[in-house]
Short mmCIF file of C-alpha atoms in Angstrom, two decimals:
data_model
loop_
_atom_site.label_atom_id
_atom_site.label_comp_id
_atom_site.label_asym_id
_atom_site.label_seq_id
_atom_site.Cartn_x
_atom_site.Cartn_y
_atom_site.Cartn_z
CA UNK A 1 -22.61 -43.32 -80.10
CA UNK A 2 -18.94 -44.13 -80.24
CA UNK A 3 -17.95 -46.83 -82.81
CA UNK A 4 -15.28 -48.56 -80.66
CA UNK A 5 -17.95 -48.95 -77.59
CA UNK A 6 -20.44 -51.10 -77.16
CA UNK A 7 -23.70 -50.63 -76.07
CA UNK A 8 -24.11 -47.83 -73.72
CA UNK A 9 -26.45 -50.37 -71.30
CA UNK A 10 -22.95 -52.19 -71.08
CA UNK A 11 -21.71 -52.36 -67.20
CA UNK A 12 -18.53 -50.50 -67.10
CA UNK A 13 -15.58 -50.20 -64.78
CA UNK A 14 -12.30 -47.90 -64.18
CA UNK A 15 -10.23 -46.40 -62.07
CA UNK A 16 -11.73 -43.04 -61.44
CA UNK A 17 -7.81 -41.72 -59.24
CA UNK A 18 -4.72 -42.13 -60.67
CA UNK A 19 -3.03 -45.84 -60.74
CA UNK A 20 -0.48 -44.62 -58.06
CA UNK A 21 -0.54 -45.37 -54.82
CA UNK A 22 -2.18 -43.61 -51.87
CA UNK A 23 -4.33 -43.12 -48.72
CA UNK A 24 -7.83 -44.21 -50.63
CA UNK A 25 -8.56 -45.10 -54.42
CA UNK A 26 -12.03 -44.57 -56.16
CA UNK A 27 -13.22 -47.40 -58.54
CA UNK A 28 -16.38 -46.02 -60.78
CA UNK A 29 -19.05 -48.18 -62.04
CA UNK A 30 -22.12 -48.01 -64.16
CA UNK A 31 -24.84 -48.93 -66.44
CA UNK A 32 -28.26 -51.03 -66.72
CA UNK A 33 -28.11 -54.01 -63.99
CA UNK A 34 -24.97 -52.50 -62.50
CA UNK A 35 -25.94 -52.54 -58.90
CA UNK A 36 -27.43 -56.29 -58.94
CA UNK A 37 -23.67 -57.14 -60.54
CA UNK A 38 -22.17 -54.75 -58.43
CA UNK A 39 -24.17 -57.11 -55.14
CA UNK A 40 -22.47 -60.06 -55.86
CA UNK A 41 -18.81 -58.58 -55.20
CA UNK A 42 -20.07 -57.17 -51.98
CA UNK A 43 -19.89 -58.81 -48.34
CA UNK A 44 -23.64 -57.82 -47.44
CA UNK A 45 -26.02 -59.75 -49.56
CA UNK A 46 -28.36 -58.02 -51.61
CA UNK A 47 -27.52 -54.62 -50.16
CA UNK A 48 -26.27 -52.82 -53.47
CA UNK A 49 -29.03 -54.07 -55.07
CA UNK A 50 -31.52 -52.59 -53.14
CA UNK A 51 -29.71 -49.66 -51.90
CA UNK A 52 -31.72 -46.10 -52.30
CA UNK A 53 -29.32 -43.24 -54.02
CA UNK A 54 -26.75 -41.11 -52.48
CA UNK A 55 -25.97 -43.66 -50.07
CA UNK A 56 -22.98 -45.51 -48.70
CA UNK A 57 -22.40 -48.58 -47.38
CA UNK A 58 -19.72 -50.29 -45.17
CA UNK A 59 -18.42 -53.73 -45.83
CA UNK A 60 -16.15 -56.46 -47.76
CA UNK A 61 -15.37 -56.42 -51.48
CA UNK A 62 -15.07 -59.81 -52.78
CA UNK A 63 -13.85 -62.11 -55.41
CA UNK A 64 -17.21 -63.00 -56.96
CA UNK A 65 -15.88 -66.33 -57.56
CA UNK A 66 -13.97 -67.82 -54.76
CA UNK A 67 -15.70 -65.22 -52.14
CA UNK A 68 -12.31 -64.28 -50.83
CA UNK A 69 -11.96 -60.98 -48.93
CA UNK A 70 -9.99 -58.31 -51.29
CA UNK A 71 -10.34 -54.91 -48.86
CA UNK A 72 -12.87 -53.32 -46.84
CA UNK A 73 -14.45 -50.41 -48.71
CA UNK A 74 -17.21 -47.97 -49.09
CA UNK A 75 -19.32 -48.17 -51.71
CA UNK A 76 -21.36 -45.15 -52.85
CA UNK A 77 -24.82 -45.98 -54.34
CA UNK A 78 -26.30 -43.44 -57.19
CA UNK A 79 -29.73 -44.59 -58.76
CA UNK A 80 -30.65 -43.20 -62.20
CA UNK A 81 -31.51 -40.65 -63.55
CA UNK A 82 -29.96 -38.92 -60.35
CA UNK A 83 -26.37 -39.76 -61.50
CA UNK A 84 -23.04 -38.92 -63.60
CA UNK A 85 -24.07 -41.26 -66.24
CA UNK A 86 -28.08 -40.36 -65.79
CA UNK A 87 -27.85 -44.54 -65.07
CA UNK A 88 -27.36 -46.88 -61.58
CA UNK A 89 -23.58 -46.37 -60.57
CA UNK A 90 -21.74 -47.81 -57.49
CA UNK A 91 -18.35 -45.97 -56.76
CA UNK A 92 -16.35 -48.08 -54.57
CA UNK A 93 -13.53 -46.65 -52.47
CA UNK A 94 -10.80 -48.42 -51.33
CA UNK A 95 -7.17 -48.64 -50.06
CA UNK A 96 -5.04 -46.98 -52.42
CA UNK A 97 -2.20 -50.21 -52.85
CA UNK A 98 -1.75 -50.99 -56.15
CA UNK A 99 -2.19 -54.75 -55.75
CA UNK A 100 -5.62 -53.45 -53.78
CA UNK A 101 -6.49 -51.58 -57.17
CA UNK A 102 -5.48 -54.47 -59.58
CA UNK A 103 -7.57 -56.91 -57.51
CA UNK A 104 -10.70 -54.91 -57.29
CA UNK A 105 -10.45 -53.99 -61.27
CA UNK A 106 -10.11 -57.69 -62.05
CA UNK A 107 -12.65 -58.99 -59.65
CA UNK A 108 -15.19 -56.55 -61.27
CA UNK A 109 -14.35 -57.39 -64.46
CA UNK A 110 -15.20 -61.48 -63.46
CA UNK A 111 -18.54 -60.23 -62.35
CA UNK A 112 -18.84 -58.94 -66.04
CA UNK A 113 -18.00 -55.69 -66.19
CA UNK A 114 -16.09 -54.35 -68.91
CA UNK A 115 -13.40 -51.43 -69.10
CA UNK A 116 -14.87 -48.40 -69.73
CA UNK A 117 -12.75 -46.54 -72.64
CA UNK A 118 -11.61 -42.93 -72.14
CA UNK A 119 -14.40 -40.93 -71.23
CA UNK A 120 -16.89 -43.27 -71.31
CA UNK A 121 -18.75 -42.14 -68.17
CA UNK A 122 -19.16 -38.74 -69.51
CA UNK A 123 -20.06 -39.78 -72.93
CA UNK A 124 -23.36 -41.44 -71.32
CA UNK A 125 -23.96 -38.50 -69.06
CA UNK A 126 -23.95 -36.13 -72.69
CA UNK A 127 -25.93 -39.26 -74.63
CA UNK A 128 -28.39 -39.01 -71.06
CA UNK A 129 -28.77 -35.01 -71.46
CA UNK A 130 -26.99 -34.54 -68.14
CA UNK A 131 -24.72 -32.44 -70.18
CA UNK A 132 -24.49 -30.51 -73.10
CA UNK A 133 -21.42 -30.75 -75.77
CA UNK A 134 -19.77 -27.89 -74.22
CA UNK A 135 -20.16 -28.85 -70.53
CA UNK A 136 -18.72 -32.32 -71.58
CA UNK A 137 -15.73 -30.74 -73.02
CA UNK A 138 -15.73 -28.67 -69.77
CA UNK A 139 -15.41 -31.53 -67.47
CA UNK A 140 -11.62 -32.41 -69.54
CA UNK A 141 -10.63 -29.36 -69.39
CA UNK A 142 -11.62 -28.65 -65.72
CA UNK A 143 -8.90 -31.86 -64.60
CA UNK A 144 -6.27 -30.72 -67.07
CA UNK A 145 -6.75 -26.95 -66.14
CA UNK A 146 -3.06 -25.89 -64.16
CA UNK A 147 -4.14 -22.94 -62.28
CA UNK A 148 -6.99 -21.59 -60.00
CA UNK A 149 -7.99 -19.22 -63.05
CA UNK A 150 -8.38 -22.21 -65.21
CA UNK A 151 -10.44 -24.00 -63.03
CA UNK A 152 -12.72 -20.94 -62.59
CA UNK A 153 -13.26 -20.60 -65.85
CA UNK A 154 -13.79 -24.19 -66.70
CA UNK A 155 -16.05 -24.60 -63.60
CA UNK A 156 -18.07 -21.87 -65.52
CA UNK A 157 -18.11 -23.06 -68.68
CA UNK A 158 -19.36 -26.97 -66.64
CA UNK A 159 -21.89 -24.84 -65.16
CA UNK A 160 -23.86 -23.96 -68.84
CA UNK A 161 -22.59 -20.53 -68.86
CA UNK A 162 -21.53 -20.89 -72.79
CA UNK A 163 -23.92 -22.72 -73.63
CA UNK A 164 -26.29 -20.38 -72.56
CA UNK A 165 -24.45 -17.77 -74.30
CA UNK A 166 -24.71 -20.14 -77.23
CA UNK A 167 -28.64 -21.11 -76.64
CA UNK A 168 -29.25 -17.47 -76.77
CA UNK A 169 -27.94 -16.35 -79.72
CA UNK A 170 -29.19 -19.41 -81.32
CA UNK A 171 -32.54 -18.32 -80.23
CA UNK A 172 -32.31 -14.97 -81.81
CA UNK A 173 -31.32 -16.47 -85.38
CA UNK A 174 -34.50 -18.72 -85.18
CA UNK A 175 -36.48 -16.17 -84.86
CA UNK A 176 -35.54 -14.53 -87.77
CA UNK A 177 -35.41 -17.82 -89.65
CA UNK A 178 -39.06 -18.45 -89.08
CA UNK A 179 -39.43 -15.04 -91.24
CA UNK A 180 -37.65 -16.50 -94.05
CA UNK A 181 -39.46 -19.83 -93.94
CA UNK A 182 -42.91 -18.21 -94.15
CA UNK A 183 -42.02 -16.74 -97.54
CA UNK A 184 -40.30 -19.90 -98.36
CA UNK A 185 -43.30 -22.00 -97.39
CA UNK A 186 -46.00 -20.33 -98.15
CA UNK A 187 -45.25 -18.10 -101.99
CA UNK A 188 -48.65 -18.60 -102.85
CA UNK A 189 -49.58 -16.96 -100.22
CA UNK A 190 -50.77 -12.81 -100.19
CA UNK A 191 -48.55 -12.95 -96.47
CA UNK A 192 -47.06 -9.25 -97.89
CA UNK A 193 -43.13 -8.99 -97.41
CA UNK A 194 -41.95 -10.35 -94.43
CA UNK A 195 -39.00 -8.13 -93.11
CA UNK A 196 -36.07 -9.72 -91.96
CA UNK A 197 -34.36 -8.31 -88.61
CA UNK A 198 -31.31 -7.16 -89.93
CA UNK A 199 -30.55 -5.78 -86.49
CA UNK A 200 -30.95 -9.29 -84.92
CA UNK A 201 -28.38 -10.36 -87.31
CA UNK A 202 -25.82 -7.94 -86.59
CA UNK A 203 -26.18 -8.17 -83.08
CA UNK A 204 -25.59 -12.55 -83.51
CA UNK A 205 -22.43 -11.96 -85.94
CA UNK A 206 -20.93 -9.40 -83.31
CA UNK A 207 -21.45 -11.84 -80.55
CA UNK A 208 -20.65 -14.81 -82.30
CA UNK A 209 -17.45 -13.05 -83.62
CA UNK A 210 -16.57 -11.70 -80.24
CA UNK A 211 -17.22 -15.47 -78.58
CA UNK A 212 -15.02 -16.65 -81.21
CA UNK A 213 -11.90 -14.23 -80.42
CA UNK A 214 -11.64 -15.61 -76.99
CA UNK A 215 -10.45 -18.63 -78.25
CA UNK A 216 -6.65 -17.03 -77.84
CA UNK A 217 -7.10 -16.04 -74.34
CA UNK A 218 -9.00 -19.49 -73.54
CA UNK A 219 -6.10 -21.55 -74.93
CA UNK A 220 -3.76 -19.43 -73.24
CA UNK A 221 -5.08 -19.97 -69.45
CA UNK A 222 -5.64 -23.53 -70.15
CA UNK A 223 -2.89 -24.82 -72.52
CA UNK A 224 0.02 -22.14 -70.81
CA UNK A 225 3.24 -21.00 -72.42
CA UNK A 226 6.84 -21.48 -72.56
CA UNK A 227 8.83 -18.58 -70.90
CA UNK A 228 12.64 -18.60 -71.32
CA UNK A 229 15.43 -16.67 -69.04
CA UNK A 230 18.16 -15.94 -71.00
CA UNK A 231 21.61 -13.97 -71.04
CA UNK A 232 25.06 -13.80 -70.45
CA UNK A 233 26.71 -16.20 -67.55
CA UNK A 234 26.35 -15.07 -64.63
CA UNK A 235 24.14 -12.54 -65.07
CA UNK A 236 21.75 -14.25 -62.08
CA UNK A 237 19.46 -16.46 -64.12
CA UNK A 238 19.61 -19.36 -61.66
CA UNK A 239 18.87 -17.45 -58.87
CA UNK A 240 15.87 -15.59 -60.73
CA UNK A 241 14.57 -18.81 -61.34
CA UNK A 242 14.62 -20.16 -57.36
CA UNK A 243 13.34 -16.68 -56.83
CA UNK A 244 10.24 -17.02 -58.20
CA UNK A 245 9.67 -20.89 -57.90
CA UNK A 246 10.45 -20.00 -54.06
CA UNK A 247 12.40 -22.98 -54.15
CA UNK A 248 16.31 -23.69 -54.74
CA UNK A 249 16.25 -25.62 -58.19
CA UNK A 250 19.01 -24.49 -60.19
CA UNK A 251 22.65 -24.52 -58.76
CA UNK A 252 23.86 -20.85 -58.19
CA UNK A 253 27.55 -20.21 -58.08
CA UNK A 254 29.68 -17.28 -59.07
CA UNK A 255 31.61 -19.89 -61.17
CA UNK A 256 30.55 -18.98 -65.05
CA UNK A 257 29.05 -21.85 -66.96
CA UNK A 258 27.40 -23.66 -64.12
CA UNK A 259 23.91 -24.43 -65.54
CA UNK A 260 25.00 -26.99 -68.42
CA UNK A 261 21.39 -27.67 -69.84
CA UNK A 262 17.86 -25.99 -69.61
CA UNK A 263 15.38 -26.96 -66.56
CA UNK A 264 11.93 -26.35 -66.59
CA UNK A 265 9.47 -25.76 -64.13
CA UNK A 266 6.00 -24.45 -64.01
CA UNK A 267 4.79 -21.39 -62.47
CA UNK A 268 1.05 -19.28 -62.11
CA UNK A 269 1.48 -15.77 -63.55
CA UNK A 270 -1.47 -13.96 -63.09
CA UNK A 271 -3.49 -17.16 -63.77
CA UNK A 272 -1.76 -18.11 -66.71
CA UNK A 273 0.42 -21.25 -66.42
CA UNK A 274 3.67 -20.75 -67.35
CA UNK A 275 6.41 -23.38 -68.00
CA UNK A 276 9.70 -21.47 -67.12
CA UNK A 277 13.14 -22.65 -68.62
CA UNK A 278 16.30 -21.49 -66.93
CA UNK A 279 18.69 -21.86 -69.80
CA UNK A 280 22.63 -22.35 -70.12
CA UNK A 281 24.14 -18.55 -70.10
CA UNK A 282 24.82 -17.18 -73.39
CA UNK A 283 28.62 -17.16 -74.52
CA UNK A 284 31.47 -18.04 -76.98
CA UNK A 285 32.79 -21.52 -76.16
CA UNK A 286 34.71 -24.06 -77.04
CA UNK A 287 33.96 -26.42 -74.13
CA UNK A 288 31.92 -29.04 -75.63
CA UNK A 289 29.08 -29.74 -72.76
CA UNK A 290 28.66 -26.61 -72.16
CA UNK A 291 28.45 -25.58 -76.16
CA UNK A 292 25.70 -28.36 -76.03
CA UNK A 293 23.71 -26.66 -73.26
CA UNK A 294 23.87 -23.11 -75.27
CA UNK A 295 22.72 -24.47 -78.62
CA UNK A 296 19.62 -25.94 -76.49
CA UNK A 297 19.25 -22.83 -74.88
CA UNK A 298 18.65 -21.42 -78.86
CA UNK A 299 16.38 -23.50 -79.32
CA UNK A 300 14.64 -23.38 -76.22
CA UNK A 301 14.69 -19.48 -77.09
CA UNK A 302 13.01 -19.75 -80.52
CA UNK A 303 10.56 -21.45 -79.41
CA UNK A 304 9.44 -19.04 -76.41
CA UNK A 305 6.09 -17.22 -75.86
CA UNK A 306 8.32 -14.52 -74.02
CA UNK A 307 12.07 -13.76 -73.08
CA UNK A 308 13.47 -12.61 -69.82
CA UNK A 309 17.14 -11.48 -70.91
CA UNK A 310 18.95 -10.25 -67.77
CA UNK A 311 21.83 -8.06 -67.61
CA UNK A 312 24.46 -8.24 -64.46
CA UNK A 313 23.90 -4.65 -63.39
CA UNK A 314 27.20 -4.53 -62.02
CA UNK A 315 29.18 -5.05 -65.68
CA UNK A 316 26.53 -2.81 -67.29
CA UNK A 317 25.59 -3.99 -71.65
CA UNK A 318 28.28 -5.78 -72.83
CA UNK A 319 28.78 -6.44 -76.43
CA UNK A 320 27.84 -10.24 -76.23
CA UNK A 321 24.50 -8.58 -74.75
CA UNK A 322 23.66 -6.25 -77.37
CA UNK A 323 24.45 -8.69 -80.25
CA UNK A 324 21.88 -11.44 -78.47
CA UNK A 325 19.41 -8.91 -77.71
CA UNK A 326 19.75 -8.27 -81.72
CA UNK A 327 19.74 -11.87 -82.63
CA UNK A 328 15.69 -12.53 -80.96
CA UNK A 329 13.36 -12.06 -83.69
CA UNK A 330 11.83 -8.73 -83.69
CA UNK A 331 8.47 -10.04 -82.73
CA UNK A 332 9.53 -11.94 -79.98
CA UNK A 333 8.65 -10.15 -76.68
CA UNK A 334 11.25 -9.37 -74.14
CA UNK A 335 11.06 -8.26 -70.97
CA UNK A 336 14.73 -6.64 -70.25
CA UNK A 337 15.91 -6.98 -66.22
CA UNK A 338 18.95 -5.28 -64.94
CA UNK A 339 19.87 -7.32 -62.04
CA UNK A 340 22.55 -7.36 -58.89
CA UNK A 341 21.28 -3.44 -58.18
CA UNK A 342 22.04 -4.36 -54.95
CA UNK A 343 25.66 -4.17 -55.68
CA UNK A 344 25.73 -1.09 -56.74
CA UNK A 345 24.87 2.80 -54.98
CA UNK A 346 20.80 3.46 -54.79
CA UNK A 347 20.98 6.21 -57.30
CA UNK A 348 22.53 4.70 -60.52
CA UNK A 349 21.47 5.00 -63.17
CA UNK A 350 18.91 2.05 -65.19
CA UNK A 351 19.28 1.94 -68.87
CA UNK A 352 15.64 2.87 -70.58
CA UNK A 353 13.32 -0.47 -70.87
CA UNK A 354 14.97 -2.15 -68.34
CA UNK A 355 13.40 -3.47 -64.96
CA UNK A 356 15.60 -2.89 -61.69
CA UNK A 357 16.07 -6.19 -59.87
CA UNK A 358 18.05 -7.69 -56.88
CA UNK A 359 17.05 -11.15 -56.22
CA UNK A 360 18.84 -10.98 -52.97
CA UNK A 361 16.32 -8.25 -51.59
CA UNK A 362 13.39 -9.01 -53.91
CA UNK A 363 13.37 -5.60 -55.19
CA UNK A 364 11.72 -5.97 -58.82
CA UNK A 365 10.31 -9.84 -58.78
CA UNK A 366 6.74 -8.36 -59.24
CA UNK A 367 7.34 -6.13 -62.15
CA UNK A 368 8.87 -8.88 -63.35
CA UNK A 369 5.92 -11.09 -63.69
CA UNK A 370 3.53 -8.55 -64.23
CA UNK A 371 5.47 -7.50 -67.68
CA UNK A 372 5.97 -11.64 -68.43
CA UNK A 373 2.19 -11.39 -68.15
CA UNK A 374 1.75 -7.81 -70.26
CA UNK A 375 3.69 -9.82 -72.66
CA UNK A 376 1.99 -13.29 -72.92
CA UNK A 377 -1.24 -11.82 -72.99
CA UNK A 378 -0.56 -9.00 -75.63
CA UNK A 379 -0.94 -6.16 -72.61
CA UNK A 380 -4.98 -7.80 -72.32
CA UNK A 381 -6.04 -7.58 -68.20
CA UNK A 382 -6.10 -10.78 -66.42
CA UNK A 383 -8.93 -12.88 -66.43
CA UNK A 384 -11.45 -12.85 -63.12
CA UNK A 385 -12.63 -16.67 -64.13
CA UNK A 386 -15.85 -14.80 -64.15
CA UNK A 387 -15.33 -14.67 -67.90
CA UNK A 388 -17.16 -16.13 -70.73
CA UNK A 389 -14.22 -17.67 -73.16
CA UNK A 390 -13.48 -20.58 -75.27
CA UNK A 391 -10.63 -22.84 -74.99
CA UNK A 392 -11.48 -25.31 -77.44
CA UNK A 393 -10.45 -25.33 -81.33
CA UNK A 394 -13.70 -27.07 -82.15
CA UNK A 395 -15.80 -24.80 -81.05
CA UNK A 396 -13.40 -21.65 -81.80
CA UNK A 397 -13.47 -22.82 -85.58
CA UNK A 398 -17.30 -23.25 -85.28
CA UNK A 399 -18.10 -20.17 -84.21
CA UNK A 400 -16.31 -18.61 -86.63
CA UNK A 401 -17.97 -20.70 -89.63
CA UNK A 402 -21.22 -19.14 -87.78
CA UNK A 403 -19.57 -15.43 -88.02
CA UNK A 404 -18.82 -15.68 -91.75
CA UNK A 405 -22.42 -17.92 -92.86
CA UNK A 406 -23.58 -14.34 -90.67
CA UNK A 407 -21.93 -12.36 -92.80
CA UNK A 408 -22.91 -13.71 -95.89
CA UNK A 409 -26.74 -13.43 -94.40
CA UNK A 410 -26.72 -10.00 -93.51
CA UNK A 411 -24.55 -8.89 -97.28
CA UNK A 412 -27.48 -11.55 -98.78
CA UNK A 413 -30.35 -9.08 -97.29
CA UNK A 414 -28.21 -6.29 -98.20
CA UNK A 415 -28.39 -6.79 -101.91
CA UNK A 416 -32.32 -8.30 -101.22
CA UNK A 417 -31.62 -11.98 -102.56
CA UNK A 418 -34.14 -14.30 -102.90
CA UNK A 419 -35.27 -15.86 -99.57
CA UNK A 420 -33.72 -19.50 -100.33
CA UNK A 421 -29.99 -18.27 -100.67
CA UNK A 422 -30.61 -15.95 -96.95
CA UNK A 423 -31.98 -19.09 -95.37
CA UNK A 424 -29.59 -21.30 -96.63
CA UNK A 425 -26.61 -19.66 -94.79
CA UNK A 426 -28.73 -18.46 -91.84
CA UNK A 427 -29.53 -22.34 -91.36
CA UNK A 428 -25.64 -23.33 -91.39
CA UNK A 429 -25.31 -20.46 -88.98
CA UNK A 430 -27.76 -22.02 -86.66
CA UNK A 431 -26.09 -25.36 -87.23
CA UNK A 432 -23.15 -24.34 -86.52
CA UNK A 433 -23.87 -23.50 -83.27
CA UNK A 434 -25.97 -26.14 -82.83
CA UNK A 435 -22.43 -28.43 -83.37
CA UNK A 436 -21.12 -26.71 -80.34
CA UNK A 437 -23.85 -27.68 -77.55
CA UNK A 438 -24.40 -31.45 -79.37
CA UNK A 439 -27.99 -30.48 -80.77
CA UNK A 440 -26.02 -31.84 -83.67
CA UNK A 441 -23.50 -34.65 -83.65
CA UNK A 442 -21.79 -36.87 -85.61
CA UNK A 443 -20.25 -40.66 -83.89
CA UNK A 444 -16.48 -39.50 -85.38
CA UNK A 445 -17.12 -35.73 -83.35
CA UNK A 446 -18.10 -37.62 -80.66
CA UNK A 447 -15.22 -40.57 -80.96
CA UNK A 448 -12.54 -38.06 -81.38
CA UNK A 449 -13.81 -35.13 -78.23
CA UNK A 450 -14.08 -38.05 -75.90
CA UNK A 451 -11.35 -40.49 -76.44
CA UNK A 452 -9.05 -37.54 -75.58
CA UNK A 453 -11.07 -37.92 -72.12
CA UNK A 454 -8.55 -39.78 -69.33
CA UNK A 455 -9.96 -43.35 -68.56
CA UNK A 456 -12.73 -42.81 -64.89
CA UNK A 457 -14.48 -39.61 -66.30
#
């Protein structure tokens, strides 16, 4: 139970949409007594109260006080256990103003609700068993998640499919630990040797391992990277950038110098999302503004998952080219585009490495994002969202506390140690992964996985 909420029988309220307006907003409720509360804000008497689940109902919400009309709405009825929360819950929906919004918030809170804290509503669904740890974390993820892949995989991981992954492995390793315990248990006892299942244990620390290593390609779909186009002035970085936005944001001129600062703007590449930075062009000046803009663009540059340098086909490698080419760290990746082909005849010649491009014609702007993807993803395939991965550094660096207490194990039967030292890191193995699904949890796990939760879910 989190330390800075009360008790979880508490009625709670909050906006479950964003505090903007719009057409409709959705105002989530719960807890024990919640629809009787929820009763005396609504126009028909008693109806709430006695209301059977999954059902809505038509009428008036109202200042419980002075009775006065606030907005017509619809409120949804859910009766426990068959709920969010696994407890009564009314969600009300109403105009989307924001003085409609404040009202209804306030007026609930004078019937005596409280306001929930972030996450609340899905910390009693995971305290209810509605959800495991991992499906909990799954629901954050799935409303920060950027992209359709993201969401995919998310809705997968909301589904159980890691924690069954999890469950089953776990399964495995007790198994084996019931061997050990006998001999622990019982020494008196003429039970004979009890072999342990090395080949069990192999088989966990391989698929706990291999879990584990997802956790880059999980935090890559969901978190997303910085990609940077860089190069000379000129050299059609602007209109790259509109290109594959499909939309005119950056100012295109033939005048050199134009774009004076970075701007950013995010972008799906093969499922990954991508924040793209169109940065100042890359030359000596004394100009002060525009010197600004190209130390930003540096900086912008260092910090890069991937560069797009482009060269202006039509002046071929200039010097200024081949010393910034030189000055990206040797590990950054860098996908090389000669542009403006268009300009020039069919059959010229492009320099090794380089993609041809004309952002006039088109010509090039998919190999261009497949190789920003072959380089964000370290040449791996794109991800289905049919995948099993991890995007969470809690349960990456558990799993990998399970791989190496594994390890330990299987060296511990190696050398045939005593029974106590193999079940005493076969037991923080299964811990371990017991910490990922919430079989075991601690209130400051708990207070810090869920107040990163947005207030409503």
């Amino acid at each position: 139970m989190q330390k800075n909420y009360a008790s979880t029988d508490d009625c709670i309220v909050a906006l479950a949409t964003p505090y903007a307006e719009s057409a409709i907003a959705v105002i989530r409720a719960s807890g024990e007594h919640c629809l009787q509360h929820a009763d005396n804000l609504f126009s028909r008497s008693e109806v709430l109260a006695s209301a059977t689940g999954h059902s809505a109902h038509v009428g008036y919400l109202l200042h419980p006080v002075s009775r006065e009309r606030i907005d017509q709405v619809v409120c949804t009825v859910y009766r426990a256990p068959a709920s969010y929360t696994g407890q009564d819950s009314v969600e009300v929906s109403c105009h989307g103003s924001l003085s409609v919004i404040q009202t209804c918030l306030e007026a609930f809170r004078a019937a005596g609700f409280r306001p929930a804290g972030p996450g609340e509503f899905t910390l009693r669904a995971f305290l209810a068993g509605k959800l495991g740890l991992t499906q909990a974390e799954a629901v954050a993820e799935l409303v920060r998640a950027r992209t359709r892949t993201a969401s995919t995989l998310a809705l997968g991981r909301l589904s159980g499919r890691l924690e069954h992954r999890i469950e089953a492995i776990k399964q495995s390793l007790l198994h084996v630990l019931a061997g050990v315990e006998i001999q622990l248990d019982y020494p008196e006892e003429d039970t004979g040797e009890v072999p342990h299942d090395i080949a069990s244990l192999i088989r966990a620390r391989d698929n706990v391992a291999a879990l584990a290593d997802t956790y880059r390609t999980g935090a890559l779909y969901q978190d997303g990277v910085l990609v940077a186009l860089a190069g000379a002035t000129n050299a059609g970085k602007s209109s790259l950038f509109n290109a594959l936005l499909r939309e005119d944001r950056s100012i295109v001129s033939d005048v050199h110098g134009t774009t004076r600062d970075y701007i950013e703007a995010s972008i799906d590449v093969g499922g990954v999302p991508v924040k793209l930075v169109d940065t100042a062009g890359l030359r000596e000046i004394d100009e002060q503004v525009e010197g600004e803009g190209i130390r930003r663009s540096g900086r912008i540059i260092a910090r890069a998952a991937a560069v797009v340098y482009l060269v202006d086909a039509t002046a071929g490698v200039s010097a200024g080219d081949t010393r910034n080419l030189a000055d990206l760290p040797s590990d950054k990746p860098v996908v090389k585009v000669w542009n403006k082909v268009d300009l020039l005849p069919a059959d010229h010649a492009v320099p090794e490495g380089y993609i041809r491009s004309s952002v006039e014609s088109g010509e090039g702007l998919a190999e261009i994002l497949d190789a920003i993807f072959s380089r964000i993803s370290g040449g791996a395939a794109a991800l289905t969202g049919d995948e099993t991965v991890v995007d969470s550094a809690r349960q990456h660096d558990l799993l990998r506390r399970a791989a190496e207490s594994l390890e330990r194990t299987i060296t511990s039967v190696h050398d045939e140690m005593p029974a106590d030292i193999v079940a005493v890191d076969l037991q923080d193995a299964v811990g371990a992964l017991g910490e990922i699904t919430g079989e075991v949890s601690t209130d400051d796990v708990l207070e810090t996985m869920f107040g990163g939760f947005c207030v409503g879910k």
